[in-house]
Amino acid sequence: MVPRRRALIMAALLAVVGVLPGAAATHAATAATATCVPATGSDQPDFVPSPHPMTISADSLSANSLGTVQGVTITLAGTDSTGACLTTKLNHYTFTALTGVTNLKLTTSDGAGAYTVSLTSSSSGMTLGAPGVTTDFWGAITQVCIPWLHLIIITCSSNPPPNDTGLVDAASSFFNVSSTVKDFQATVYAIRSYATGTTPPPDPVQIPAATLTVTSP
């Protein structure tokens, strides 16, 4: 394997699965390209994310204790034509675990066509999070369907499916919610997991039978 391709794959792995029981690895992956400092505040990432987000989708998953702070502005790694730091306004989500994830797909790129990274798994044994772990992500849930909210004639399998994003964001802004959802899609700029207790938690990322694809010119 040529050194350039090996370097791309290592960068892709850090970008796609850089979710650890602390932010150190994610911080290391992004700090090298950051030209701006992180904004301060409890709803800010303590690293500067790439301006090129991941897209994440899953046929179904169960979210445990999802909370949302809407309208958070974060700093991104890069500057505009005036030299000002790039920013974006999005939501700050927290949860303790995503379980029963089926047909997971993650895609990200460098934004310049140098590489595109895709990770897929059809396993139903995927989990993100674990007891004693809290996970944050900054982005937007763009599509989600809560099956029990709908009548039989308006199911999640409708084309297009119902979109309960506004309801999920609003409800989880007031209290943490737990539910099984379908047709999940999100745009994610930053993600991190960290231990909330004194005992080291198990690995918070379990993605069995996954396929990682790196495409570059």
PDB file of C-alpha atoms in Angstrom:
ATOM      1  CA  MET A   1       0.000   0.000   0.000  1.00  0.00           C
ATOM      2  CA  VAL A   2       1.464   3.362  -1.011  1.00  0.00           C
ATOM      3  CA  PRO A   3       2.214   5.798   1.844  1.00  0.00           C
ATOM      4  CA  ARG A   4      -0.311   8.366   0.587  1.00  0.00           C
ATOM      5  CA  ARG A   5      -3.151   5.855   0.517  1.00  0.00           C
ATOM      6  CA  ARG A   6      -2.154   4.529   3.966  1.00  0.00           C
ATOM      7  CA  ALA A   7      -2.206   8.080   5.350  1.00  0.00           C
ATOM      8  CA  LEU A   8      -5.643   8.700   3.866  1.00  0.00           C
ATOM      9  CA  ILE A   9      -7.022   5.546   5.439  1.00  0.00           C
ATOM     10  CA  MET A  10      -5.606   6.452   8.854  1.00  0.00           C
ATOM     11  CA  ALA A  11      -7.102   9.940   8.586  1.00  0.00           C
ATOM     12  CA  ALA A  12     -10.411   8.428   7.544  1.00  0.00           C
ATOM     13  CA  LEU A  13     -10.492   6.056  10.498  1.00  0.00           C
ATOM     14  CA  LEU A  14      -9.897   8.928  12.891  1.00  0.00           C
ATOM     15  CA  ALA A  15     -12.585  11.011  11.213  1.00  0.00           C
ATOM     16  CA  VAL A  16     -15.232   8.299  11.059  1.00  0.00           C
ATOM     17  CA  VAL A  17     -14.734   6.384  14.304  1.00  0.00           C
ATOM     18  CA  GLY A  18     -12.920   8.926  16.448  1.00  0.00           C
ATOM     19  CA  VAL A  19     -15.343   8.423  19.343  1.00  0.00           C
ATOM     20  CA  LEU A  20     -13.484   7.468  22.508  1.00  0.00           C
ATOM     21  CA  PRO A  21     -14.100   7.603  26.289  1.00  0.00           C
ATOM     22  CA  GLY A  22     -12.385  11.019  26.166  1.00  0.00           C
ATOM     23  CA  ALA A  23     -11.877  13.674  23.546  1.00  0.00           C
ATOM     24  CA  ALA A  24      -8.121  13.223  23.212  1.00  0.00           C
ATOM     25  CA  ALA A  25      -8.076  11.244  19.942  1.00  0.00           C
ATOM     26  CA  THR A  26     -10.682  13.444  18.292  1.00  0.00           C
ATOM     27  CA  HIS A  27      -8.830  16.524  19.480  1.00  0.00           C
ATOM     28  CA  ALA A  28      -5.601  15.201  17.985  1.00  0.00           C
ATOM     29  CA  ALA A  29      -7.285  14.434  14.674  1.00  0.00           C
ATOM     30  CA  THR A  30      -8.673  17.946  14.249  1.00  0.00           C
ATOM     31  CA  ALA A  31      -6.179  20.209  15.979  1.00  0.00           C
ATOM     32  CA  ALA A  32      -3.553  19.758  13.262  1.00  0.00           C
ATOM     33  CA  THR A  33      -5.794  21.442  10.671  1.00  0.00           C
ATOM     34  CA  ALA A  34      -7.408  24.008  12.956  1.00  0.00           C
ATOM     35  CA  THR A  35      -6.471  27.669  12.546  1.00  0.00           C
ATOM     36  CA  CYS A  36      -9.012  28.932  15.071  1.00  0.00           C
ATOM     37  CA  VAL A  37      -9.534  28.161  18.733  1.00  0.00           C
ATOM     38  CA  PRO A  38     -12.644  26.436  20.117  1.00  0.00           C
ATOM     39  CA  ALA A  39     -15.387  28.651  21.480  1.00  0.00           C
ATOM     40  CA  THR A  40     -15.916  28.340  25.222  1.00  0.00           C
ATOM     41  CA  GLY A  41     -19.042  27.091  26.941  1.00  0.00           C
ATOM     42  CA  SER A  42     -20.655  23.850  28.044  1.00  0.00           C
ATOM     43  CA  ASP A  43     -22.389  23.412  24.680  1.00  0.00           C
ATOM     44  CA  GLN A  44     -19.185  23.778  22.651  1.00  0.00           C
ATOM     45  CA  PRO A  45     -16.799  21.021  21.524  1.00  0.00           C
ATOM     46  CA  ASP A  46     -13.357  21.406  23.122  1.00  0.00           C
ATOM     47  CA  PHE A  47     -11.725  20.932  19.701  1.00  0.00           C
ATOM     48  CA  VAL A  48     -12.197  22.609  16.318  1.00  0.00           C
ATOM     49  CA  PRO A  49     -14.098  20.328  13.907  1.00  0.00           C
ATOM     50  CA  SER A  50     -13.602  20.088  10.158  1.00  0.00           C
ATOM     51  CA  PRO A  51     -15.982  22.217   8.079  1.00  0.00           C
ATOM     52  CA  HIS A  52     -16.848  19.057   6.106  1.00  0.00           C
ATOM     53  CA  PRO A  53     -19.451  17.093   8.089  1.00  0.00           C
ATOM     54  CA  MET A  54     -20.298  13.408   8.138  1.00  0.00           C
ATOM     55  CA  THR A  55     -23.662  12.205   6.900  1.00  0.00           C
ATOM     56  CA  ILE A  56     -25.083   9.345   8.956  1.00  0.00           C
ATOM     57  CA  SER A  57     -28.119   7.189   8.248  1.00  0.00           C
ATOM     58  CA  ALA A  58     -29.694   4.087   9.755  1.00  0.00           C
ATOM     59  CA  ASP A  59     -32.852   2.152   9.010  1.00  0.00           C
ATOM     60  CA  SER A  60     -33.670   1.977  12.714  1.00  0.00           C
ATOM     61  CA  LEU A  61     -32.169   2.558  16.155  1.00  0.00           C
ATOM     62  CA  SER A  62     -33.112   3.052  19.784  1.00  0.00           C
ATOM     63  CA  ALA A  63     -31.936   6.280  21.408  1.00  0.00           C
ATOM     64  CA  ASN A  64     -31.490   6.355  25.171  1.00  0.00           C
ATOM     65  CA  SER A  65     -31.777   9.623  27.090  1.00  0.00           C
ATOM     66  CA  LEU A  66     -31.482  12.019  24.158  1.00  0.00           C
ATOM     67  CA  GLY A  67     -31.199  15.702  25.059  1.00  0.00           C
ATOM     68  CA  THR A  68     -30.919  18.708  22.737  1.00  0.00           C
ATOM     69  CA  VAL A  69     -29.732  22.307  22.938  1.00  0.00           C
ATOM     70  CA  GLN A  70     -30.862  24.049  19.768  1.00  0.00           C
ATOM     71  CA  GLY A  71     -29.150  26.878  17.901  1.00  0.00           C
ATOM     72  CA  VAL A  72     -25.546  26.476  19.085  1.00  0.00           C
ATOM     73  CA  THR A  73     -22.889  28.291  17.029  1.00  0.00           C
ATOM     74  CA  ILE A  74     -19.542  26.482  16.901  1.00  0.00           C
ATOM     75  CA  THR A  75     -16.170  27.345  15.383  1.00  0.00           C
ATOM     76  CA  LEU A  76     -14.858  25.258  12.480  1.00  0.00           C
ATOM     77  CA  ALA A  77     -11.314  24.603  11.258  1.00  0.00           C
ATOM     78  CA  GLY A  78     -10.834  27.177   8.542  1.00  0.00           C
ATOM     79  CA  THR A  79     -11.266  30.811   7.602  1.00  0.00           C
ATOM     80  CA  ASP A  80     -13.348  32.662   5.041  1.00  0.00           C
ATOM     81  CA  SER A  81     -12.108  35.102   2.409  1.00  0.00           C
ATOM     82  CA  THR A  82     -11.774  37.842   5.025  1.00  0.00           C
ATOM     83  CA  GLY A  83      -9.683  35.677   7.333  1.00  0.00           C
ATOM     84  CA  ALA A  84     -12.475  35.256   9.886  1.00  0.00           C
ATOM     85  CA  CYS A  85     -12.962  31.857  11.506  1.00  0.00           C
ATOM     86  CA  LEU A  86     -15.681  29.724   9.939  1.00  0.00           C
ATOM     87  CA  THR A  87     -18.712  29.090  12.111  1.00  0.00           C
ATOM     88  CA  THR A  88     -21.954  27.183  11.772  1.00  0.00           C
ATOM     89  CA  LYS A  89     -25.190  27.163  13.747  1.00  0.00           C
ATOM     90  CA  LEU A  90     -26.527  23.732  14.665  1.00  0.00           C
ATOM     91  CA  ASN A  91     -27.788  21.635  17.559  1.00  0.00           C
ATOM     92  CA  HIS A  92     -25.863  20.062  20.437  1.00  0.00           C
ATOM     93  CA  TYR A  93     -27.227  16.581  21.132  1.00  0.00           C
ATOM     94  CA  THR A  94     -26.326  14.295  24.047  1.00  0.00           C
ATOM     95  CA  PHE A  95     -27.288  10.676  24.657  1.00  0.00           C
ATOM     96  CA  THR A  96     -26.146   7.703  26.704  1.00  0.00           C
ATOM     97  CA  ALA A  97     -26.486   5.063  23.983  1.00  0.00           C
ATOM     98  CA  LEU A  98     -27.750   4.243  20.522  1.00  0.00           C
ATOM     99  CA  THR A  99     -28.606   0.546  20.335  1.00  0.00           C
ATOM    100  CA  GLY A 100     -30.181  -1.813  17.830  1.00  0.00           C
ATOM    101  CA  VAL A 101     -28.721   0.214  14.982  1.00  0.00           C
ATOM    102  CA  THR A 102     -29.473  -1.403  11.604  1.00  0.00           C
ATOM    103  CA  ASN A 103     -27.968  -0.650   8.184  1.00  0.00           C
ATOM    104  CA  LEU A 104     -25.630   2.063   9.385  1.00  0.00           C
ATOM    105  CA  LYS A 105     -24.004   4.276   6.749  1.00  0.00           C
ATOM    106  CA  LEU A 106     -21.444   7.028   7.386  1.00  0.00           C
ATOM    107  CA  THR A 107     -19.885   9.153   4.672  1.00  0.00           C
ATOM    108  CA  THR A 108     -17.416  12.021   4.872  1.00  0.00           C
ATOM    109  CA  SER A 109     -14.900  13.736   2.605  1.00  0.00           C
ATOM    110  CA  ASP A 110     -12.248  16.418   2.689  1.00  0.00           C
ATOM    111  CA  GLY A 111     -14.460  18.751   0.649  1.00  0.00           C
ATOM    112  CA  ALA A 112     -11.863  19.075  -2.118  1.00  0.00           C
ATOM    113  CA  GLY A 113     -12.217  15.711  -3.820  1.00  0.00           C
ATOM    114  CA  ALA A 114      -8.999  14.236  -2.415  1.00  0.00           C
ATOM    115  CA  TYR A 115     -10.839  11.418  -0.642  1.00  0.00           C
ATOM    116  CA  THR A 116     -14.275  10.175   0.317  1.00  0.00           C
ATOM    117  CA  VAL A 117     -14.754   7.771   3.206  1.00  0.00           C
ATOM    118  CA  SER A 118     -17.750   5.478   3.613  1.00  0.00           C
ATOM    119  CA  LEU A 119     -18.453   3.031   6.417  1.00  0.00           C
ATOM    120  CA  THR A 120     -21.394   0.628   6.209  1.00  0.00           C
ATOM    121  CA  SER A 121     -22.724  -2.240   8.282  1.00  0.00           C
ATOM    122  CA  SER A 122     -25.959  -4.198   8.008  1.00  0.00           C
ATOM    123  CA  SER A 123     -25.538  -5.798  11.438  1.00  0.00           C
ATOM    124  CA  SER A 124     -28.239  -5.198  14.050  1.00  0.00           C
ATOM    125  CA  GLY A 125     -25.681  -5.549  16.854  1.00  0.00           C
ATOM    126  CA  MET A 126     -24.234  -2.061  16.528  1.00  0.00           C
ATOM    127  CA  THR A 127     -24.097   0.240  19.547  1.00  0.00           C
ATOM    128  CA  LEU A 128     -22.764   3.722  20.193  1.00  0.00           C
ATOM    129  CA  GLY A 129     -22.417   4.514  23.868  1.00  0.00           C
ATOM    130  CA  ALA A 130     -22.305   2.350  26.970  1.00  0.00           C
ATOM    131  CA  PRO A 131     -23.156   2.427  30.692  1.00  0.00           C
ATOM    132  CA  GLY A 132     -21.112   5.164  32.311  1.00  0.00           C
ATOM    133  CA  VAL A 133     -20.595   7.000  29.007  1.00  0.00           C
ATOM    134  CA  THR A 134     -22.142  10.180  27.623  1.00  0.00           C
ATOM    135  CA  THR A 135     -21.891  10.981  23.928  1.00  0.00           C
ATOM    136  CA  ASP A 136     -22.202  14.457  22.396  1.00  0.00           C
ATOM    137  CA  PHE A 137     -22.662  15.321  18.774  1.00  0.00           C
ATOM    138  CA  TRP A 138     -23.030  18.651  17.041  1.00  0.00           C
ATOM    139  CA  GLY A 139     -25.098  18.726  13.882  1.00  0.00           C
ATOM    140  CA  ALA A 140     -28.690  18.306  12.740  1.00  0.00           C
ATOM    141  CA  ILE A 141     -31.092  15.385  12.622  1.00  0.00           C
ATOM    142  CA  THR A 142     -32.579  15.843   9.164  1.00  0.00           C
ATOM    143  CA  GLN A 143     -34.954  12.862   9.045  1.00  0.00           C
ATOM    144  CA  VAL A 144     -36.463  10.615  11.701  1.00  0.00           C
ATOM    145  CA  CYS A 145     -39.735   8.731  12.103  1.00  0.00           C
ATOM    146  CA  ILE A 146     -41.197   7.620  15.445  1.00  0.00           C
ATOM    147  CA  PRO A 147     -43.409   4.612  14.587  1.00  0.00           C
ATOM    148  CA  TRP A 148     -45.830   4.797  17.529  1.00  0.00           C
ATOM    149  CA  LEU A 149     -46.824   8.375  16.636  1.00  0.00           C
ATOM    150  CA  HIS A 150     -48.422   7.358  13.362  1.00  0.00           C
ATOM    151  CA  LEU A 151     -51.500   5.513  12.221  1.00  0.00           C
ATOM    152  CA  ILE A 152     -51.184   2.356  10.146  1.00  0.00           C
ATOM    153  CA  ILE A 153     -51.920   4.308   6.955  1.00  0.00           C
ATOM    154  CA  ILE A 154     -49.161   6.847   7.679  1.00  0.00           C
ATOM    155  CA  THR A 155     -46.250   4.580   8.552  1.00  0.00           C
ATOM    156  CA  CYS A 156     -42.529   5.149   8.533  1.00  0.00           C
ATOM    157  CA  SER A 157     -42.359   3.181   5.289  1.00  0.00           C
ATOM    158  CA  SER A 158     -44.482   5.774   3.472  1.00  0.00           C
ATOM    159  CA  ASN A 159     -42.822   7.511   0.550  1.00  0.00           C
ATOM    160  CA  PRO A 160     -41.609   9.975   1.690  1.00  0.00           C
ATOM    161  CA  PRO A 161     -41.708   8.840   5.318  1.00  0.00           C
ATOM    162  CA  PRO A 162     -43.062  11.121   8.038  1.00  0.00           C
ATOM    163  CA  ASN A 163     -40.429  13.466   9.397  1.00  0.00           C
ATOM    164  CA  ASP A 164     -40.627  13.891  13.181  1.00  0.00           C
ATOM    165  CA  THR A 165     -37.400  15.894  13.450  1.00  0.00           C
ATOM    166  CA  GLY A 166     -39.078  19.040  14.775  1.00  0.00           C
ATOM    167  CA  LEU A 167     -40.960  17.076  17.434  1.00  0.00           C
ATOM    168  CA  VAL A 168     -37.839  15.190  18.550  1.00  0.00           C
ATOM    169  CA  ASP A 169     -35.766  18.378  18.760  1.00  0.00           C
ATOM    170  CA  ALA A 170     -38.493  20.242  20.642  1.00  0.00           C
ATOM    171  CA  ALA A 171     -39.269  17.464  23.133  1.00  0.00           C
ATOM    172  CA  SER A 172     -35.622  16.651  23.866  1.00  0.00           C
ATOM    173  CA  SER A 173     -34.940  20.350  24.462  1.00  0.00           C
ATOM    174  CA  PHE A 174     -37.149  20.173  27.578  1.00  0.00           C
ATOM    175  CA  PHE A 175     -36.387  16.665  28.879  1.00  0.00           C
ATOM    176  CA  ASN A 176     -34.308  13.660  27.874  1.00  0.00           C
ATOM    177  CA  VAL A 177     -36.264  11.259  25.688  1.00  0.00           C
ATOM    178  CA  SER A 178     -35.819   7.592  24.835  1.00  0.00           C
ATOM    179  CA  SER A 179     -37.467   5.987  21.829  1.00  0.00           C
ATOM    180  CA  THR A 180     -37.065   3.561  18.962  1.00  0.00           C
ATOM    181  CA  VAL A 181     -37.006   5.395  15.643  1.00  0.00           C
ATOM    182  CA  LYS A 182     -36.771   4.572  11.952  1.00  0.00           C
ATOM    183  CA  ASP A 183     -35.422   6.245   8.812  1.00  0.00           C
ATOM    184  CA  PHE A 184     -32.794   8.165  10.772  1.00  0.00           C
ATOM    185  CA  GLN A 185     -30.563  10.644   8.937  1.00  0.00           C
ATOM    186  CA  ALA A 186     -28.230  13.267  10.374  1.00  0.00           C
ATOM    187  CA  THR A 187     -25.466  15.667   9.448  1.00  0.00           C
ATOM    188  CA  VAL A 188     -22.701  15.620  12.074  1.00  0.00           C
ATOM    189  CA  TYR A 189     -19.806  18.065  12.429  1.00  0.00           C
ATOM    190  CA  ALA A 190     -18.337  16.822  15.704  1.00  0.00           C
ATOM    191  CA  ILE A 191     -18.771  13.831  17.992  1.00  0.00           C
ATOM    192  CA  ARG A 192     -17.167  12.715  21.237  1.00  0.00           C
ATOM    193  CA  SER A 193     -17.778  10.264  24.078  1.00  0.00           C
ATOM    194  CA  TYR A 194     -16.503  10.518  27.634  1.00  0.00           C
ATOM    195  CA  ALA A 195     -16.757   8.547  30.846  1.00  0.00           C
ATOM    196  CA  THR A 196     -19.108   9.964  33.469  1.00  0.00           C
ATOM    197  CA  GLY A 197     -17.904   7.792  36.370  1.00  0.00           C
ATOM    198  CA  THR A 198     -14.642   6.682  37.947  1.00  0.00           C
ATOM    199  CA  THR A 199     -14.667   3.184  36.428  1.00  0.00           C
ATOM    200  CA  PRO A 200     -13.308   2.936  32.870  1.00  0.00           C
ATOM    201  CA  PRO A 201     -16.287   2.062  30.644  1.00  0.00           C
ATOM    202  CA  PRO A 202     -16.334  -0.551  27.894  1.00  0.00           C
ATOM    203  CA  ASP A 203     -15.533   0.493  24.348  1.00  0.00           C
ATOM    204  CA  PRO A 204     -18.454   2.794  23.448  1.00  0.00           C
ATOM    205  CA  VAL A 205     -18.260   1.972  19.727  1.00  0.00           C
ATOM    206  CA  GLN A 206     -19.359  -1.444  18.507  1.00  0.00           C
ATOM    207  CA  ILE A 207     -19.793  -1.748  14.731  1.00  0.00           C
ATOM    208  CA  PRO A 208     -19.509  -5.428  13.762  1.00  0.00           C
ATOM    209  CA  ALA A 209     -19.237  -6.619  10.172  1.00  0.00           C
ATOM    210  CA  ALA A 210     -18.447  -3.128   8.923  1.00  0.00           C
ATOM    211  CA  THR A 211     -17.002  -2.258   5.524  1.00  0.00           C
ATOM    212  CA  LEU A 212     -14.747   0.797   5.238  1.00  0.00           C
ATOM    213  CA  THR A 213     -14.242   2.243   1.758  1.00  0.00           C
ATOM    214  CA  VAL A 214     -11.777   5.019   0.930  1.00  0.00           C
ATOM    215  CA  THR A 215     -12.037   6.551  -2.538  1.00  0.00           C
ATOM    216  CA  SER A 216      -9.361   8.907  -3.831  1.00  0.00           C
ATOM    217  CA  PRO A 217      -8.171   9.974  -7.294  1.00  0.00           C
TER     218      PRO A 217
END
